Amino acid sequence: MEQGFGSDSVPPAGPIDKSKVLNVKPLRCLVPVFPSPNGMASGTTPQPSPFVCVPPSGPFPPGVSPFYPFLSPNESGRSAENQDGLGFGTPISPVPLNSFRTPTANGDTGSRRPGRPRGSNGLAAEDDDSQNHSDQFGSGYSVHANDVEDTSTGKKRGRPRKTRLSQSGSGSGSGNPATPPIEVDIDPLLNQLLASFKLVEIDQVKKADGDKELAGRILLVYDLFRRRMTQIEERRGETPGSARRPDLKGANLLMTRGARTNQTKRIGNVPGVEVGDIFFFRMELCLVGLHAPSMAGIDYMSVRLTGDEEPIAVSIVSSGGYDDEGDDGDVLIYTGQGGVQRRDGQMFDQKLERGNLALEKSMHRGNEVRVIRGVLDVQNGGRGKIYIYDGLYRVQESWAEKSKLGNCSIFRYKLIRVPGQPEAFTLWKSVQQWREGTATRVGVILPDLTSGAESQPVCLVNDVDDEKGPAYFTYIPSLKYSKPFMKSNPSVGCQCLGGCQPGGTSCPCIQKNGGYLPFNPLGVLMSYKTLVYECGSACSCPPNCRNRISQAGPKARVEVFKTKNRGWGLRSWDPIRGGGFVCEYAGEVIEESRVGEFGNDGDDDYIFDATRMYEPLEAVRDYNDESKKVPYPLVISAKKGGNVARFMNHSCSPNVFWQLVVREINNETFYHVAFFAIRHIPPMQELTFDYGMVPPDKADRRRKKCLCGSLNCRGYFY
């Protein structure tokens, strides 16, 4: 027979029979109750007994406060039903400390810059090459992305967490009081982008060894996602120079979802990356496998030769952090890693280990090493870097010498570029010399085709044949309207005297764009829409307002050049980042019925027809916008007068995309066509866009043979 002791029972006298089973009830519902708070009169509030049965969730008698953390929000994996069985009315929600950790982009400890002071984001301050880019205005992200793959090993750390952005209706620049920030879940945005670009489930073979098409899709998704995150956070009133990094967070989230390629380390070129390709963020190199570490300057792998493993270098980044020498273009004197000055002033000799040893072994083996050169982003005022893939080099010799300060020994490696590769860094040097006037641009016919109509000269170049230039036309920098489109509701201009500012709730121009400023200060379109509303002539903002990007003419210096088989074309001396403004299509707005007037003599090449059907480009498909362009009754003729846009050729795989821009004045609407880069475009690469397809009812329009040469070529265009 069982014998139980209740709370009121008295233990029996004498010895206890330990062979019997006792039914003991644990005191699981009893918690200590502390005395009344200080300052409370004991005469007015009865003192509780020493122990009272009080559930953690209440109700609480007088003088008893709730106990942390029993009233935390429920995020625990334990079900409420089980918790109630334990006597807890509200589930406990412990929050692990590592969920507050900022995810690191790479776990590689073999940085070329050990010992340097580190920033608040965990990166070495000197390695934070992208921090000062003007299109990164910081972010108040509460990003819990702990399932981040190490960019060197492919291993994962932690568990995936929901990703949120803090967003508020801050009236930055509008004089309105800021409202408390709210959490915005950006997972739907990322999921939609990954689905649109078919990156939800990448084949493991493709992850290991990619191709040009996959690498392009990954970089496009990264750029669109990063720009959109920046736009959302800029609305909060974040300022440039913030330590928060959308470039790092965006890349970490993509790697968490498996959206990366070329994870297998290799010697030689990387599939899908061409010599001369440019990158504006170090994390782009990681996503496509060109250079795995996000911080280290030397990437290496281990190989087994004679029974023992030894490291060999596969890629290096030379971006000015050390005293590298390589102005002649084909030779690079590279400084090894380590031996830098610490905060306490100490300096150490570099050691022949890790990346330094890998370069030494590569010299003896003679294997090729990928070289990425970092140059200053001049268009961004010298803030940040542009990374150029300069192709394959071989380590010719190495030596040790004293540093310039003479306090420590460093290793130096001389790398020679493998001949027969396309121009990359040497082309950048040539463009720089053209600008400075220290070298002559070969084949120049006219130094400025615009005769001063544009803020930057546009030279006319022919280094192919003896043709002296295109047929005569009048250069006009903007669009000419005979009569504008009428709208039913009058438009009100903004009163932003200092220029429209992100988050300005009182700015009607920003409200027309869904509450966001569509451009960043560099002229980058932050997200693609059917219509973008710019400030008009009735607005009080100055000409340099960020919402007048397409009205200031080309920002990059472009040239009109003679192609080998497609007439005259257009290209840029300057690099153009993805989403960057190129130019407007200038000319005369004509009636759609007049298009046939230009079809007999072939001059319809200078017609831009917005009524055509355009194939949906995944490159510009936004998560909350239409995938196809809606035809608009806008036809522009640049036969007699136009600007540089009239020379852009057709391509079935273009690198430029047109966007309809609206400027309203009272009850009049003026549509304009602005061109933006789909992806990063290196200098001297031809600028092309898709001319579109003629609707079925106009199929009698003459077809022309397409010579774009892309893999997706349709074979013809109109």
XYZ file of C-alpha atoms in Angstrom:
718
model
C 0.000 0.000 0.000
C 1.376 3.427 -1.047
C 1.845 6.013 1.603
C 1.668 9.658 0.535
C 2.730 12.825 2.243
C 0.490 15.742 1.445
C 1.203 19.323 2.323
C -0.753 18.863 5.558
C 0.479 15.424 6.524
C 2.806 14.769 9.425
C 5.709 12.349 9.049
C 5.270 9.182 11.102
C 7.356 8.682 14.164
C 10.168 6.136 14.155
C 12.246 4.779 11.293
C 10.992 5.159 7.696
C 10.509 2.111 5.534
C 12.551 3.004 2.419
C 11.180 0.030 0.492
C 7.801 1.666 0.167
C 6.926 3.857 -2.817
C 6.228 7.397 -1.815
C 3.908 9.677 -3.800
C 5.689 13.003 -3.428
C 4.140 16.057 -5.099
C 6.792 18.565 -6.236
C 6.357 22.192 -5.219
C 6.396 23.277 -8.869
C 3.817 26.064 -8.613
C 5.316 27.882 -5.678
C 7.543 30.885 -6.199
C 8.975 33.222 -3.603
C 7.119 36.485 -2.964
C 9.268 39.388 -1.945
C 8.346 42.132 0.532
C 6.501 45.237 -0.548
C 8.472 47.808 -2.571
C 10.237 50.592 -0.740
C 8.062 53.525 0.098
C 4.862 51.529 0.496
C 3.331 51.826 3.928
C 2.872 48.530 5.644
C -0.211 49.807 7.326
C -2.070 50.327 4.055
C -0.915 47.194 2.282
C -1.124 43.870 4.082
C 2.111 41.937 4.148
C 1.922 38.642 2.281
C 2.790 35.382 3.879
C 6.363 34.100 3.301
C 5.307 31.824 0.396
C 2.273 32.176 -1.807
C 1.287 30.107 -4.847
C 1.552 32.704 -7.646
C 1.681 31.600 -11.307
C 4.515 33.309 -13.237
C 1.996 34.985 -15.526
C -0.121 36.381 -12.694
C -2.426 37.542 -11.296
C -0.099 39.157 -8.800
C -1.133 40.213 -5.260
C -0.310 43.733 -4.040
C 3.392 44.395 -3.737
C 4.398 41.645 -6.194
C 5.841 42.482 -9.607
C 5.951 40.239 -12.711
C 9.001 38.051 -13.040
C 11.277 38.307 -16.136
C 11.425 36.507 -18.504
C 8.054 34.776 -18.074
C 6.157 37.566 -19.819
C 8.342 37.648 -22.948
C 6.621 37.223 -26.331
C 6.162 33.657 -27.392
C 8.884 32.627 -29.805
C 9.846 29.431 -28.088
C 9.665 26.158 -29.915
C 7.765 24.581 -27.006
C 4.012 24.409 -27.449
C 1.719 26.416 -25.180
C -0.151 23.270 -24.282
C 2.931 21.673 -22.763
C 3.856 24.859 -20.985
C 0.432 25.137 -19.429
C 0.957 21.649 -18.105
C 3.913 22.973 -16.188
C 1.846 25.681 -14.589
C 2.974 28.496 -16.923
C 0.076 30.596 -18.167
C 2.258 32.418 -20.752
C 4.984 30.510 -22.625
C 8.567 31.327 -21.838
C 10.465 32.839 -24.732
C 14.219 32.613 -24.178
C 16.190 34.516 -26.834
C 19.620 33.070 -27.605
C 22.438 35.567 -27.343
C 23.861 34.635 -30.730
C 20.731 35.892 -32.464
C 21.966 39.404 -31.795
C 25.295 38.746 -33.464
C 25.957 40.554 -36.716
C 26.557 37.822 -39.285
C 30.085 37.772 -40.642
C 30.634 37.534 -44.344
C 33.494 35.088 -44.088
C 35.121 33.010 -41.461
C 38.523 33.106 -43.104
C 41.155 34.150 -40.616
C 43.948 34.252 -43.131
C 43.429 37.926 -43.828
C 46.133 39.846 -45.569
C 45.605 42.527 -42.915
C 45.813 40.940 -39.459
C 46.272 43.250 -36.527
C 44.627 46.294 -38.096
C 41.919 48.091 -36.122
C 38.538 46.612 -36.792
C 35.296 48.443 -37.395
C 32.041 48.008 -35.563
C 30.886 45.464 -38.126
C 33.811 43.163 -37.484
C 35.669 44.040 -40.665
C 39.076 45.592 -40.636
C 38.592 49.279 -41.205
C 41.018 49.368 -44.138
C 39.270 46.386 -45.752
C 35.889 48.044 -45.575
C 36.213 49.068 -49.223
C 32.507 49.488 -49.851
C 31.494 51.322 -46.711
C 31.593 54.789 -48.214
C 29.684 54.066 -51.428
C 26.962 56.682 -51.714
C 24.305 54.147 -52.627
C 24.710 52.531 -49.199
C 22.981 54.772 -46.760
C 23.126 52.257 -43.973
C 20.308 50.170 -42.668
C 18.602 49.576 -39.389
C 18.391 45.914 -40.232
C 17.651 43.501 -37.480
C 19.091 40.700 -39.573
C 19.179 37.326 -37.880
C 20.875 35.312 -40.613
C 22.954 32.912 -38.579
C 22.893 30.108 -41.129
C 25.725 31.709 -43.085
C 28.099 29.636 -45.151
C 31.786 30.316 -44.698
C 32.961 31.665 -48.030
C 36.157 29.702 -47.807
C 35.025 26.338 -46.473
C 31.347 26.166 -47.418
C 30.462 25.184 -43.844
C 27.361 26.597 -42.216
C 27.018 28.207 -38.843
C 23.979 28.545 -36.652
C 20.298 28.487 -37.619
C 18.320 30.562 -40.118
C 16.372 33.454 -38.677
C 13.763 35.752 -40.097
C 15.159 38.869 -41.682
C 13.533 42.188 -40.942
C 14.175 45.800 -41.710
C 13.329 48.570 -39.291
C 11.284 51.180 -41.129
C 9.638 54.343 -39.911
C 7.747 57.202 -41.424
C 10.495 59.630 -40.602
C 9.889 63.015 -42.063
C 13.500 63.568 -42.973
C 13.842 66.917 -44.614
C 10.110 67.567 -44.468
C 9.790 68.990 -40.987
C 7.470 66.190 -39.861
C 8.162 64.411 -36.588
C 9.572 60.947 -36.885
C 7.357 58.017 -35.980
C 8.589 54.980 -34.062
C 10.280 52.424 -36.321
C 8.373 49.334 -37.377
C 9.692 45.961 -38.414
C 9.421 45.177 -42.118
C 9.862 41.562 -43.131
C 11.981 41.499 -46.300
C 11.799 37.724 -46.729
C 8.931 38.035 -49.261
C 11.064 40.405 -51.344
C 14.019 38.041 -51.381
C 11.814 34.997 -51.991
C 10.142 36.688 -54.948
C 13.443 37.710 -56.478
C 14.892 34.229 -56.064
C 11.784 32.705 -57.621
C 11.737 35.169 -60.530
C 15.348 34.438 -61.372
C 14.986 30.688 -60.786
C 17.473 30.643 -57.911
C 15.335 28.894 -55.305
C 16.891 25.499 -55.874
C 20.229 25.599 -57.686
C 21.558 22.254 -58.814
C 24.514 21.114 -56.712
C 26.582 20.675 -59.843
C 25.874 24.299 -60.807
C 26.735 25.452 -57.299
C 30.109 23.782 -57.618
C 30.786 24.800 -61.237
C 28.675 27.568 -62.736
C 28.422 29.324 -66.071
C 27.966 32.861 -67.405
C 24.179 32.705 -67.327
C 23.967 31.546 -63.690
C 26.659 33.936 -62.461
C 24.818 36.791 -64.163
C 21.509 35.902 -62.522
C 23.067 35.684 -59.065
C 24.780 39.053 -59.404
C 21.571 40.658 -60.680
C 19.508 39.348 -57.779
C 22.144 40.535 -55.334
C 22.230 44.011 -56.864
C 18.441 44.369 -57.030
C 18.018 43.104 -53.468
C 20.774 45.329 -52.087
C 19.405 48.410 -53.836
C 15.886 47.727 -52.607
C 17.071 47.228 -49.014
C 19.001 50.483 -49.231
C 15.930 52.316 -50.523
C 13.753 50.994 -47.709
C 16.259 51.936 -45.048
C 16.997 55.319 -46.554
C 13.349 56.155 -46.033
C 13.993 55.888 -42.304
C 16.397 58.806 -42.458
C 19.648 56.853 -42.187
C 22.624 58.953 -43.260
C 25.644 58.055 -45.384
C 28.617 56.728 -43.463
C 26.563 54.421 -41.293
C 28.377 51.316 -40.100
C 25.501 49.150 -41.256
C 26.258 47.333 -44.476
C 23.509 46.286 -46.906
C 26.156 44.852 -49.231
C 27.300 42.394 -46.561
C 23.849 41.571 -45.272
C 22.426 41.043 -48.741
C 25.252 38.674 -49.697
C 24.963 36.744 -46.430
C 21.249 36.219 -46.997
C 21.812 35.014 -50.553
C 24.509 32.594 -49.415
C 22.204 31.383 -46.668
C 19.644 30.499 -49.349
C 22.294 28.798 -51.463
C 22.290 31.466 -54.208
C 25.964 31.261 -55.127
C 28.113 29.425 -57.634
C 31.649 28.162 -58.333
C 32.113 26.994 -54.751
C 34.748 24.520 -55.903
C 38.124 26.185 -55.673
C 40.157 25.935 -58.836
C 43.265 27.141 -60.567
C 42.647 29.360 -63.578
C 39.591 31.232 -64.803
C 36.215 30.879 -63.114
C 33.252 29.795 -65.269
C 30.912 32.699 -65.971
C 33.421 35.458 -65.182
C 35.242 37.125 -68.062
C 38.491 39.062 -68.031
C 37.582 42.724 -67.697
C 34.402 42.189 -65.661
C 33.947 44.727 -62.876
C 32.508 44.524 -59.390
C 31.566 47.324 -56.991
C 31.477 45.140 -53.852
C 33.865 42.526 -52.478
C 30.934 40.258 -51.713
C 30.175 40.003 -55.439
C 33.521 38.253 -55.838
C 32.480 35.724 -53.199
C 29.047 35.044 -54.711
C 30.501 33.983 -58.070
C 33.574 32.223 -56.662
C 36.157 34.561 -58.182
C 37.758 35.217 -54.775
C 36.302 33.389 -51.785
C 37.485 35.399 -48.726
C 35.592 38.609 -48.146
C 38.575 40.218 -46.396
C 41.773 38.294 -47.088
C 43.845 39.442 -50.030
C 45.141 35.946 -50.842
C 42.917 32.969 -51.552
C 44.557 29.544 -51.635
C 43.845 25.840 -51.623
C 45.675 22.706 -50.532
C 46.964 20.151 -53.025
C 48.652 16.799 -52.508
C 51.798 16.253 -54.556
C 54.242 13.812 -52.994
C 52.194 12.535 -50.103
C 52.096 15.813 -48.186
C 49.619 18.616 -48.721
C 50.857 22.087 -49.488
C 49.041 25.378 -50.190
C 48.978 27.072 -53.573
C 47.475 30.470 -54.374
C 44.422 30.662 -56.635
C 43.611 34.403 -56.538
C 44.757 37.689 -55.044
C 43.151 41.119 -54.606
C 45.377 44.176 -54.947
C 43.350 47.182 -53.829
C 45.821 49.593 -52.254
C 45.879 48.256 -48.702
C 49.595 47.471 -49.102
C 52.387 49.051 -51.121
C 51.757 47.070 -54.296
C 53.302 48.265 -57.547
C 51.677 47.647 -60.913
C 51.275 50.793 -62.960
C 52.598 49.260 -66.167
C 49.551 46.980 -66.401
C 51.204 43.606 -67.116
C 53.479 43.409 -64.067
C 52.365 43.467 -60.434
C 54.679 43.656 -57.433
C 52.523 42.251 -54.667
C 53.205 42.576 -50.931
C 52.543 39.596 -48.698
C 50.183 39.459 -45.753
C 50.891 40.289 -42.111
C 53.517 42.466 -40.475
C 51.316 45.510 -40.200
C 51.238 48.040 -37.399
C 48.945 47.340 -34.485
C 47.130 49.844 -32.326
C 49.873 49.675 -29.737
C 52.452 50.699 -32.350
C 54.127 47.306 -32.634
C 55.112 45.895 -36.015
C 56.015 42.307 -36.832
C 57.946 40.588 -39.562
C 55.812 38.832 -42.106
C 55.901 35.048 -41.826
C 56.146 32.524 -44.610
C 52.813 30.904 -43.838
C 49.242 30.755 -45.141
C 48.832 33.038 -48.166
C 52.514 33.997 -48.267
C 53.537 30.361 -48.352
C 50.883 29.657 -50.983
C 52.329 32.325 -53.302
C 55.819 30.925 -52.748
C 54.642 27.427 -53.636
C 52.814 28.776 -56.696
C 56.066 30.323 -57.900
C 57.810 26.939 -57.792
C 54.872 25.130 -59.355
C 54.259 27.790 -61.996
C 50.488 27.656 -61.638
C 48.296 30.542 -62.776
C 46.847 32.950 -60.212
C 43.750 35.108 -60.757
C 44.403 38.812 -60.137
C 41.697 41.282 -59.131
C 42.789 44.908 -59.067
C 40.974 47.499 -56.989
C 40.841 51.092 -58.230
C 39.263 54.164 -56.676
C 35.668 54.904 -57.645
C 36.334 58.351 -59.118
C 32.690 58.991 -59.988
C 31.892 58.495 -56.326
C 34.437 61.094 -55.241
C 37.116 58.485 -54.583
C 35.033 56.786 -51.902
C 35.051 53.032 -52.251
C 36.649 50.776 -54.834
C 35.872 49.184 -58.170
C 37.290 45.682 -58.586
C 38.545 44.668 -62.030
C 39.206 41.064 -62.928
C 42.543 41.438 -64.713
C 42.953 37.803 -65.722
C 45.662 35.236 -65.000
C 49.192 35.905 -63.788
C 52.169 33.761 -62.820
C 54.509 34.375 -59.868
C 57.934 34.909 -61.416
C 60.052 35.644 -58.345
C 59.863 36.489 -54.651
C 62.108 38.140 -52.101
C 62.153 39.631 -48.616
C 62.908 43.279 -47.899
C 62.424 45.919 -45.251
C 59.164 47.859 -45.265
C 59.218 51.546 -46.147
C 59.221 52.378 -42.454
C 62.114 49.981 -41.983
C 60.608 48.408 -38.874
C 59.830 44.958 -40.192
C 60.537 42.543 -43.011
C 57.963 41.930 -45.722
C 57.646 39.512 -48.616
C 57.360 40.768 -52.177
C 56.102 38.774 -55.162
C 56.521 39.686 -58.804
C 53.617 38.500 -60.950
C 53.630 38.595 -64.771
C 50.371 38.628 -66.750
C 49.801 35.635 -69.010
C 49.892 36.907 -72.636
C 46.992 36.599 -75.089
C 44.233 37.760 -72.727
C 41.774 40.607 -73.379
C 42.663 44.054 -72.084
C 41.403 44.870 -68.620
C 43.483 47.047 -66.281
C 45.593 48.332 -69.188
C 42.389 49.614 -70.802
C 41.566 51.534 -67.624
C 45.026 53.078 -67.738
C 44.501 54.106 -71.380
C 41.177 55.792 -70.606
C 42.811 57.650 -67.724
C 45.526 58.907 -70.067
C 42.920 60.059 -72.613
C 41.206 62.052 -69.913
C 44.438 63.616 -68.699
C 45.592 64.376 -72.228
C 48.837 62.412 -71.806
C 47.841 60.020 -74.608
C 45.892 60.533 -77.840
C 42.681 58.663 -78.557
C 43.256 56.923 -81.889
C 40.693 57.506 -84.644
C 39.041 60.663 -83.284
C 37.019 62.504 -85.963
C 35.367 65.094 -83.719
C 36.472 65.832 -80.147
C 32.913 66.844 -79.180
C 29.961 65.753 -81.259
C 27.582 67.799 -79.072
C 29.315 71.173 -79.632
C 29.029 71.855 -75.917
C 25.361 70.870 -75.574
C 26.223 68.255 -72.936
C 28.122 68.784 -69.692
C 30.766 66.316 -70.912
C 32.201 66.105 -74.439
C 31.196 63.181 -76.668
C 33.912 62.329 -79.162
C 33.237 60.724 -82.542
C 35.685 57.878 -83.235
C 36.362 55.629 -86.228
C 39.337 53.291 -86.046
C 37.746 50.701 -88.368
C 37.492 52.302 -91.838
C 37.562 55.636 -93.661
C 33.972 56.782 -93.029
C 33.997 60.329 -91.717
C 30.830 60.213 -89.662
C 27.084 59.529 -89.655
C 24.554 61.432 -91.761
C 24.016 65.027 -90.709
C 21.636 65.693 -87.816
C 21.113 68.450 -85.267
C 22.257 67.572 -81.768
C 19.544 68.304 -79.197
C 19.987 67.175 -75.571
C 16.301 66.784 -74.627
C 12.897 65.745 -75.921
C 10.735 68.139 -77.935
C 6.954 68.055 -77.513
C 4.502 69.627 -79.957
C 1.731 69.095 -77.420
C 1.841 67.314 -74.047
C -0.507 64.629 -72.778
C -3.377 66.009 -70.737
C -4.357 64.654 -67.321
C -7.664 65.042 -65.527
C -6.324 66.038 -62.097
C -3.966 69.018 -61.781
C -0.523 68.176 -60.429
C 1.038 70.020 -57.496
C 4.769 70.679 -57.528
C 6.957 70.111 -54.493
C 8.323 72.854 -52.242
C 11.625 71.144 -51.398
C 13.938 74.146 -51.598
C 17.028 72.112 -50.760
C 16.057 69.194 -52.960
C 13.791 66.211 -52.321
C 14.930 64.100 -49.390
C 14.192 60.427 -48.624
C 11.299 59.974 -46.220
C 9.812 63.399 -46.929
C 6.154 62.735 -46.196
C 5.100 66.213 -47.332
C 6.757 65.957 -50.762
C 4.100 65.154 -53.415
C 6.755 63.952 -55.866
C 7.973 61.298 -53.419
C 4.398 60.241 -52.658
C 3.786 59.668 -56.381
C 6.696 57.221 -56.275
C 5.112 55.213 -53.469
C 6.810 57.127 -50.668
C 10.342 56.420 -51.886
C 12.930 58.529 -53.641
C 13.582 56.524 -56.827
C 17.254 57.498 -57.303
C 20.358 57.667 -55.195
C 22.839 60.580 -55.493
C 24.870 58.694 -58.123
C 21.882 58.425 -60.438
C 21.205 54.759 -59.677
C 17.602 53.650 -60.067
C 16.860 51.861 -56.805
C 13.919 49.755 -58.055
C 12.258 49.319 -61.427
C 8.690 50.543 -61.887
C 6.293 51.014 -64.766
C 6.474 54.770 -64.226
C 8.985 56.920 -62.359
C 7.846 60.425 -61.433
C 10.480 63.145 -61.573
C 10.156 66.728 -60.406
C 8.842 69.110 -63.038
C 9.364 72.780 -63.853
C 6.709 73.790 -61.311
C 8.694 72.239 -58.435
C 10.811 74.460 -56.191
C 13.720 72.022 -55.879
C 17.060 72.960 -57.528
C 18.386 71.444 -60.804
C 20.706 69.111 -58.867
C 17.790 67.550 -56.957
C 18.056 63.785 -56.737
C 14.641 63.473 -58.324
C 15.831 65.131 -61.552
C 18.457 62.562 -62.549
C 17.458 62.209 -66.216
C 17.307 65.981 -66.720
C 21.023 66.658 -66.256
C 22.316 64.669 -69.227
C 24.780 61.739 -69.215
C 26.933 61.445 -66.099
C 29.412 59.062 -67.715
C 31.606 60.225 -70.569
C 30.454 58.382 -73.681
C 31.743 58.183 -77.244
C 30.100 57.428 -80.590
C 32.232 54.882 -82.443
C 32.171 52.928 -85.686
C 31.446 49.224 -85.184
C 32.765 46.496 -87.454
C 29.401 45.381 -88.867
C 26.551 47.377 -87.288
C 27.186 50.958 -88.239
C 27.741 53.479 -85.474
C 27.421 52.543 -81.823
C 27.713 53.992 -78.338
C 30.037 53.113 -75.440
C 31.335 54.722 -72.266
C 34.805 55.637 -71.079
C 33.598 55.305 -67.503
C 32.318 52.229 -65.665
C 28.550 52.241 -65.148
C 27.138 50.439 -62.133
C 23.966 48.380 -62.302
C 20.937 50.688 -62.301
C 23.077 53.680 -63.223
C 21.623 56.356 -65.480
C 23.020 56.379 -69.017
C 21.117 58.996 -71.014
C 17.687 60.112 -72.209
C 16.336 59.386 -75.686
C 16.095 62.861 -77.221
C 14.264 63.808 -80.386
C 10.845 64.929 -81.550
C 7.625 63.376 -80.253
C 5.546 62.439 -83.306
C 2.133 60.951 -83.993
C 2.085 57.173 -84.131
C 0.524 57.374 -87.601
C 3.672 59.099 -88.899
C 5.922 56.113 -88.184
C 5.273 54.795 -91.698
C 6.842 57.914 -93.165
C 10.267 56.617 -92.130
C 9.879 53.024 -93.299
C 10.693 53.382 -96.985
C 14.261 54.655 -96.842
C 15.401 52.758 -93.748
C 15.554 55.807 -91.528
C 13.260 54.135 -89.020
C 16.475 53.142 -87.235
C 16.162 56.492 -85.512
C 12.646 55.804 -84.205
C 11.916 54.900 -80.607
C 8.471 53.338 -80.371
C 7.056 52.735 -76.869
C 3.966 51.098 -78.416
C 5.995 48.021 -79.347
C 5.900 44.778 -77.390
C 8.980 44.143 -75.261
C 10.058 40.774 -73.979
C 10.008 40.636 -70.168
C 13.533 40.984 -68.885
C 14.179 39.104 -65.674
C 16.996 41.551 -65.104
C 14.526 44.323 -64.361
C 11.615 42.381 -62.890
C 10.783 43.816 -59.498
C 8.923 41.841 -56.859
C 5.915 44.159 -56.712
C 5.742 45.363 -60.290
C 4.579 44.093 -63.674
C 6.951 41.791 -65.520
C 6.010 43.237 -68.914
C 6.069 46.830 -70.004
C 2.715 48.433 -70.673
C 2.692 50.048 -74.146
C 2.422 53.838 -74.065
C 1.445 56.063 -77.004
C 4.907 57.626 -77.190
C 6.870 57.639 -80.444
C 10.107 59.615 -80.811
C 11.929 60.430 -84.032
C 15.623 61.258 -83.826
C 16.176 61.369 -87.609
C 16.633 65.126 -87.891
C 17.583 65.900 -84.326
C 18.582 63.818 -81.348
C 21.323 62.974 -78.880
C 23.739 60.088 -78.264
C 20.877 57.653 -77.614
C 20.099 57.517 -81.363
C 23.347 55.563 -81.848
C 22.548 52.736 -79.437
C 22.239 49.459 -81.341
C 19.795 46.626 -80.776
C 20.708 43.462 -78.871
C 18.624 40.452 -77.905
C 20.712 40.289 -74.690
C 21.068 43.995 -73.883
C 22.966 45.626 -71.040
C 20.749 48.750 -71.000
C 17.060 49.028 -70.157
C 14.662 51.887 -70.900
C 12.390 53.315 -68.241
C 9.439 55.641 -68.740
C 9.905 58.827 -66.688
C 7.032 61.256 -66.072
C 7.258 64.981 -65.437
C 4.000 66.750 -64.646
C 3.155 70.432 -64.827
C -0.325 71.455 -63.670
C -2.649 69.293 -65.789
C -0.043 68.436 -68.439
C 2.011 65.235 -68.524
C 5.336 64.848 -70.323
C 6.657 61.305 -70.846
C 10.390 60.798 -71.278
C 12.467 57.712 -72.027
C 15.516 57.225 -69.792
C 18.096 54.450 -70.127
C 19.646 52.658 -67.156
C 22.261 49.916 -66.921
C 20.874 46.442 -66.277
C 24.178 45.271 -64.773
C 27.655 46.662 -64.144
C 29.126 47.753 -67.484
C 32.928 48.003 -67.850
C 34.504 50.875 -69.795
C 34.496 50.652 -73.610
C 31.785 47.972 -73.728
C 29.070 48.785 -76.266
C 25.757 49.999 -74.843
C 22.737 48.222 -76.332
C 19.010 47.856 -75.673
C 16.182 45.714 -77.062
C 14.256 47.506 -79.836
C 11.140 45.450 -79.058
C 8.677 43.515 -81.218
C 6.017 44.926 -83.518
C 2.410 44.055 -82.515
C 0.632 41.508 -84.782
C -1.484 44.177 -86.455
C 1.711 45.868 -87.655
C 3.551 42.739 -88.731
C 4.050 44.153 -92.212
C 6.913 46.241 -90.780
C 10.201 45.323 -92.434
C 12.374 42.867 -90.521
C 16.111 43.387 -90.232
C 18.788 40.800 -89.649
C 20.136 40.879 -86.098
C 23.906 40.773 -85.697
C 24.110 41.058 -81.902
C 25.776 37.643 -81.667
C 24.294 36.784 -78.252
C 23.264 33.277 -77.256
C 19.641 34.444 -77.047
C 19.638 36.137 -80.459
C 16.218 36.036 -82.161
C 17.840 36.428 -85.556
C 15.979 39.597 -86.478
C 14.612 42.859 -85.169
C 12.397 45.698 -86.442
